[in-house]
CSV table of C-alpha atoms and ligand atoms in Angstrom, one decimal:
chain,number,residue,atom,x,y,z
A,1,MET,CA,136.4,118.4,97.6
A,2,THR,CA,136.0,122.1,96.6
A,3,ALA,CA,138.1,125.1,98.3
A,4,ARG,CA,136.0,127.0,100.7
A,5,ARG,CA,135.9,130.8,98.7
A,6,ILE,CA,137.3,133.1,100.6
A,7,ARG,CA,136.3,136.3,100.4
A,8,LEU,CA,138.7,138.9,99.0
A,9,GLY,CA,138.2,142.5,99.4
A,10,VAL,CA,140.6,145.0,97.5
A,11,ASN,CA,140.8,148.2,99.4
A,12,VAL,CA,141.7,150.8,96.5
A,13,ASP,CA,143.1,153.4,99.3
A,14,HIS,CA,146.5,153.8,97.3
A,15,VAL,CA,145.3,154.2,94.3
A,16,ALA,CA,144.2,157.8,95.8
A,17,THR,CA,147.4,158.1,97.0
A,18,ILE,CA,149.1,158.1,93.8
A,19,ARG,CA,146.1,160.7,92.3
A,20,ASN,CA,146.8,162.7,94.8
A,21,ALA,CA,150.0,162.8,94.5
A,22,ARG,CA,149.7,165.6,91.9
A,23,GLY,CA,146.5,166.9,92.8
A,24,GLY,CA,144.3,165.8,89.6
A,25,LEU,CA,141.9,163.2,89.0
A,26,SER,CA,143.9,159.7,87.8
A,27,PRO,CA,144.7,157.3,88.9
A,28,ASP,CA,140.2,157.0,90.0
A,29,PRO,CA,140.5,154.9,92.3
A,30,VAL,CA,136.7,153.7,91.3
A,31,ARG,CA,138.3,152.8,88.1
A,32,ALA,CA,140.3,150.9,90.2
A,33,ALA,CA,137.3,149.2,92.4
A,34,LEU,CA,135.5,148.5,89.2
A,35,LEU,CA,138.0,147.3,87.6
A,36,ALA,CA,139.2,144.7,90.3
A,37,ILE,CA,135.9,143.4,90.8
A,38,GLU,CA,136.1,142.2,87.1
A,39,ALA,CA,139.3,140.4,88.0
A,40,GLY,CA,137.6,138.5,91.3
A,41,ALA,CA,137.4,140.6,94.1
A,42,ASP,CA,134.2,140.1,95.8
A,43,GLY,CA,134.3,143.8,97.7
A,44,ILE,CA,136.1,146.8,98.0
A,45,THR,CA,137.6,147.9,101.0
A,46,ALA,CA,138.5,151.8,101.6
A,47,HIS,CA,139.9,154.3,104.6
A,48,LEU,CA,138.4,157.4,104.9
A,49,ARG,CA,141.1,158.9,107.1
A,50,GLU,CA,140.4,162.0,109.6
A,51,ASP,CA,143.4,163.3,107.2
A,52,ARG,CA,142.1,162.9,103.9
A,53,ARG,CA,145.8,161.7,102.9
A,54,HIS,CA,144.1,159.1,100.0
A,55,ILE,CA,140.3,158.2,99.9
A,56,ARG,CA,138.3,161.3,100.0
A,57,ASP,CA,134.5,161.6,101.2
A,58,ALA,CA,133.6,162.1,97.1
A,59,ASP,CA,135.7,158.8,96.4
A,60,MET,CA,133.7,157.2,99.1
A,61,ALA,CA,130.1,158.3,97.8
A,62,ARG,CA,131.0,157.2,94.6
A,63,LEU,CA,132.0,154.1,95.4
A,64,LYS,CA,129.1,153.1,96.7
A,65,ALA,CA,127.0,154.3,93.8
A,66,GLU,CA,129.6,152.8,91.2
A,67,ILE,CA,129.0,149.2,92.7
A,68,SER,CA,125.7,149.1,93.8
A,69,LYS,CA,124.6,149.0,90.4
A,70,PRO,CA,122.2,146.4,90.2
A,71,GLU,CA,124.6,144.4,87.0
A,72,ILE,CA,128.1,145.5,89.7
A,73,SER,CA,125.7,144.7,93.6
A,74,LYS,CA,129.0,144.5,95.4
A,75,PRO,CA,129.9,145.2,98.4
A,76,LEU,CA,131.6,148.4,100.2
A,77,ASN,CA,133.4,148.1,103.3
A,78,PHE,CA,134.1,151.5,105.0
A,79,GLU,CA,137.0,152.0,107.1
A,80,MET,CA,136.8,154.7,109.8
A,81,ALA,CA,138.1,155.8,113.5
A,82,ALA,CA,135.0,155.7,116.1
A,83,THR,CA,134.5,159.6,115.7
A,84,GLU,CA,131.0,161.1,115.7
A,85,GLN,CA,132.4,162.7,112.3
A,86,MET,CA,132.8,159.6,110.8
A,87,LEU,CA,129.9,157.9,111.7
A,88,ASP,CA,127.7,160.8,110.1
A,89,ILE,CA,129.2,159.9,106.9
A,90,ALA,CA,128.6,156.1,107.0
A,91,LEU,CA,125.1,156.8,108.0
A,92,GLN,CA,124.7,158.8,105.0
A,93,THR,CA,126.3,156.5,102.3
A,94,LYS,CA,125.4,153.2,103.7
A,95,PRO,CA,128.0,150.7,103.4
A,96,HIS,CA,127.7,147.5,103.7
A,97,ALA,CA,129.6,147.3,106.0
A,98,VAL,CA,131.9,149.1,108.3
A,99,CYS,CA,135.5,147.8,109.5
A,100,LEU,CA,136.1,150.4,112.8
A,101,VAL,CA,140.2,151.1,112.8
A,102,PRO,CA,142.4,153.1,115.3
A,103,GLU,CA,144.1,156.0,113.8
A,104,ARG,CA,146.9,158.2,114.5
A,105,ARG,CA,147.7,161.3,112.3
A,106,THR,CA,151.1,161.2,112.4
A,107,GLU,CA,151.5,156.8,111.6
A,108,ARG,CA,151.9,156.1,107.9
A,109,THR,CA,149.6,152.9,107.9
A,110,THR,CA,147.4,151.5,110.9
A,111,GLU,CA,149.7,150.6,113.2
A,112,GLY,CA,148.2,148.0,115.8
A,113,GLY,CA,144.6,147.4,116.3
A,114,LEU,CA,141.7,149.0,118.6
A,115,ASP,CA,142.4,149.5,122.0
A,116,VAL,CA,139.1,146.6,122.3
A,117,ILE,CA,139.8,146.5,125.8
A,118,GLY,CA,140.4,150.4,127.3
A,119,GLY,CA,138.3,151.6,124.5
A,120,HIS,CA,135.2,149.4,125.5
A,121,ASP,CA,132.8,152.0,126.7
A,122,HIS,CA,133.8,154.1,123.8
A,123,LEU,CA,133.2,152.1,120.9
A,124,VAL,CA,129.9,150.7,122.3
A,125,PRO,CA,127.4,153.5,121.1
A,126,PHE,CA,129.1,153.0,117.7
A,127,VAL,CA,128.6,149.1,116.9
A,128,ASP,CA,125.2,149.9,118.8
A,129,GLU,CA,123.9,152.5,116.4
A,130,LEU,CA,125.4,151.0,113.2
A,131,ASN,CA,124.1,147.8,113.8
A,132,ARG,CA,121.1,149.3,114.2
A,133,ALA,CA,121.6,150.5,111.1
A,134,GLY,CA,121.9,147.2,109.2
A,135,ILE,CA,125.4,147.6,109.1
A,136,ARG,CA,127.6,144.7,109.3
A,137,VAL,CA,130.6,146.0,111.5
A,138,SER,CA,134.5,144.6,112.5
A,139,LEU,CA,136.7,145.5,114.6
A,140,PHE,CA,140.0,146.0,113.7
A,141,ILE,CA,142.1,143.8,116.5
A,142,GLU,CA,145.0,142.4,117.5
A,143,PRO,CA,145.7,138.6,116.9
A,144,SER,CA,144.8,138.3,121.0
A,145,ALA,CA,141.9,135.9,123.4
A,146,GLU,CA,141.6,139.2,125.3
A,147,ALA,CA,140.9,141.7,122.3
A,148,ILE,CA,138.4,138.7,120.7
A,149,ASP,CA,136.6,138.7,124.2
A,150,ALA,CA,136.4,142.1,124.4
A,151,ALA,CA,134.9,142.2,120.7
A,152,ALA,CA,132.5,140.2,121.4
A,153,SER,CA,131.1,142.4,124.8
A,154,ILE,CA,131.0,145.7,122.5
A,155,LYS,CA,128.5,143.0,120.0
A,156,ALA,CA,130.3,143.4,116.7
A,157,PRO,CA,129.8,140.2,114.9
A,158,VAL,CA,133.0,140.3,112.9
A,159,VAL,CA,136.9,141.0,113.5
A,160,GLU,CA,139.8,141.5,111.4
A,161,LEU,CA,142.9,140.0,112.7
A,162,HIS,CA,145.8,142.6,112.4
A,163,THR,CA,148.1,140.6,110.2
A,164,GLY,CA,151.1,143.2,110.1
A,165,ALA,CA,153.1,142.3,112.6
A,166,TRP,CA,153.1,138.8,111.1
A,167,CYS,CA,154.1,140.1,107.6
A,168,HIS,CA,156.1,142.4,108.5
A,169,ALA,CA,158.5,139.5,110.5
A,170,VAL,CA,158.0,137.6,107.6
A,171,GLU,CA,159.2,140.2,105.0
A,172,VAL,CA,162.2,141.4,106.9
A,173,GLY,CA,163.3,137.9,107.4
A,174,GLU,CA,162.6,137.8,111.1
A,175,LEU,CA,161.6,133.4,111.0
A,176,GLU,CA,161.3,133.1,114.8
A,177,ALA,CA,159.4,136.2,115.4
A,178,ALA,CA,157.2,135.6,112.0
A,179,GLU,CA,156.6,132.0,113.8
A,180,ARG,CA,155.0,133.3,117.7
A,181,GLU,CA,153.4,136.0,115.5
A,182,PHE,CA,151.8,133.3,113.2
A,183,ALA,CA,150.7,130.9,115.5
A,184,ARG,CA,149.5,134.7,117.5
A,185,ILE,CA,147.0,134.8,114.2
A,186,VAL,CA,146.0,130.9,114.3
A,187,ALA,CA,145.6,130.7,117.8
A,188,ALA,CA,143.4,134.2,117.7
A,189,ALA,CA,141.2,132.6,114.4
A,190,ALA,CA,140.3,129.6,116.9
A,191,HIS,CA,138.8,132.0,119.4
A,192,THR,CA,136.6,134.3,117.1
A,193,THR,CA,134.7,131.0,116.2
A,194,GLU,CA,134.2,129.6,119.8
A,195,ARG,CA,132.9,133.3,120.6
A,196,GLY,CA,130.5,132.8,118.0
A,197,LEU,CA,132.3,135.9,115.4
A,198,GLU,CA,133.0,136.0,112.4
A,199,CYS,CA,136.8,135.9,111.4
A,200,HIS,CA,138.6,138.8,108.6
A,201,ALA,CA,142.3,139.1,108.8
A,202,GLY,CA,144.2,142.0,106.9
A,203,HIS,CA,147.5,144.5,106.7
A,204,GLY,CA,150.5,144.0,104.8
A,205,LEU,CA,149.4,141.0,103.3
A,206,ASP,CA,151.3,139.4,100.0
A,207,TYR,CA,150.8,136.3,98.2
A,208,ALA,CA,152.4,134.2,99.9
A,209,THR,CA,151.1,135.3,103.3
A,210,ALA,CA,147.6,135.3,102.3
A,211,ARG,CA,147.9,131.9,100.6
A,212,ARG,CA,149.4,130.1,103.7
A,213,ILE,CA,146.7,132.5,106.2
A,214,ALA,CA,143.8,131.2,103.9
A,215,ALA,CA,144.5,127.9,105.2
A,216,LEU,CA,143.0,128.7,108.4
A,217,PRO,CA,139.7,127.3,108.3
A,218,GLN,CA,138.3,130.3,110.3
A,219,ILE,CA,139.0,132.8,107.8
A,220,VAL,CA,135.6,134.6,105.2
A,221,GLU,CA,137.2,137.4,103.9
A,222,LEU,CA,141.0,138.9,103.5
A,223,ASN,CA,141.4,142.6,103.3
A,224,ILE,CA,144.5,143.4,100.7
A,225,GLY,CA,145.4,146.6,99.0
A,226,HIS,CA,149.1,148.3,99.3
A,227,PHE,CA,150.8,144.7,98.0
A,228,LEU,CA,148.2,144.8,94.9
A,229,VAL,CA,148.9,148.4,93.8
A,230,GLY,CA,152.6,147.7,94.2
A,231,GLU,CA,152.0,144.7,91.9
A,232,ALA,CA,150.2,146.5,89.6
A,233,VAL,CA,152.9,148.7,88.3
A,234,PHE,CA,154.7,145.5,86.9
A,235,ILE,CA,152.1,143.3,86.1
A,236,GLY,CA,148.7,145.5,86.0
A,237,LEU,CA,146.0,145.2,88.7
A,238,ALA,CA,143.9,142.7,86.8
A,239,GLU,CA,146.6,140.5,87.0
A,240,SER,CA,147.7,141.3,90.3
A,241,ILE,CA,144.4,140.7,91.3
A,242,ARG,CA,143.6,137.2,89.7
A,243,ALA,CA,147.4,135.6,90.9
A,244,MET,CA,145.9,137.3,94.3
A,245,ARG,CA,142.7,134.9,94.1
A,246,ARG,CA,144.8,132.3,92.4
A,247,ALA,CA,146.9,131.8,95.7
A,248,ILE,CA,143.6,132.4,98.3
A,249,ASP,CA,142.4,129.5,96.8
A,250,GLU,CA,145.4,127.5,96.6
A,251,GLY,CA,146.0,128.0,100.8
A,252,ALA,CA,141.9,127.3,101.1
A,253,GLY,CA,141.6,124.1,99.2
A,254,ALA,CA,145.1,123.4,101.3
A,255,ALA,CA,143.4,123.8,104.5
B,301,LIG,N1,142.5,145.8,107.0
B,301,LIG,C1,142.6,146.9,107.4
B,301,LIG,C2,141.5,147.1,108.4
B,301,LIG,C3,143.5,148.3,107.1
B,301,LIG,O1,143.0,148.9,108.1
B,301,LIG,C4,144.1,148.3,106.0
B,301,LIG,C5,145.2,148.8,105.7
B,301,LIG,O2,144.0,150.2,104.9
B,301,LIG,C6,143.9,147.1,105.4
B,301,LIG,C7,143.5,145.7,106.0
B,301,LIG,C8,144.7,146.4,104.1
B,301,LIG,O3,146.1,146.4,104.6
B,301,LIG,P1,147.4,146.1,103.2
B,301,LIG,O4,147.3,147.8,102.9
B,301,LIG,O5,148.4,146.5,103.8
B,301,LIG,O6,147.4,145.6,102.3
């Protein structure tokens, strides 16, 4: 039996973080995106934050232009907060997909999923407009049945389950908490397909956690960034992506 191929979206935000540390042009996140695709990425993910701390407007436009060229033709997944300014930029950029994420200026990274229950009425028009523009919308949510039900009622076709709490517990060796968090992800992934939603996951994944989550039969796409850019320091970006590809394929094969 051949293993399912789970899509690997490589997030290039932190290549831009390194570039911005010196204020110049390198390392270029677009070059990283092209190399990632050559090494086995199925798509590129980038988060245009309101404070532009890593990816900038011009990066998003260049990413879209370069990876859409016919000889490359890979999807761009535009992560953004649900604001009018970001919606305008997304409609202009026309990415393959938009992932709506919560955003707080003081956070170091995207902490927690979208408040899809309290924020239901705010999110509906954004999802509606993106759906009408032919952009596939996903909502970055906590792995819970309530959040999935709310995402379904908002009419998002895809959810991305936040794996950050699980990965953090694994990283710091809190094994009981890690197993509790993983059990939530397993139950949530099963619930996504019961509600007819496509299931993605991401945040904090490394080789071992990606291998394990890839064994869940509902997972269609994983979005991974920080760990791959960190590994690139030691083994190079292409090799880190090839190793991640192998880990995901091994996990999916064991399903
Ligand atoms: N998915 C979403 C929605 C995210 O916000 C992020 C972080 O930007 C990721 C995936 C990737 O997380 P990490 O960089 O920890 O792999």
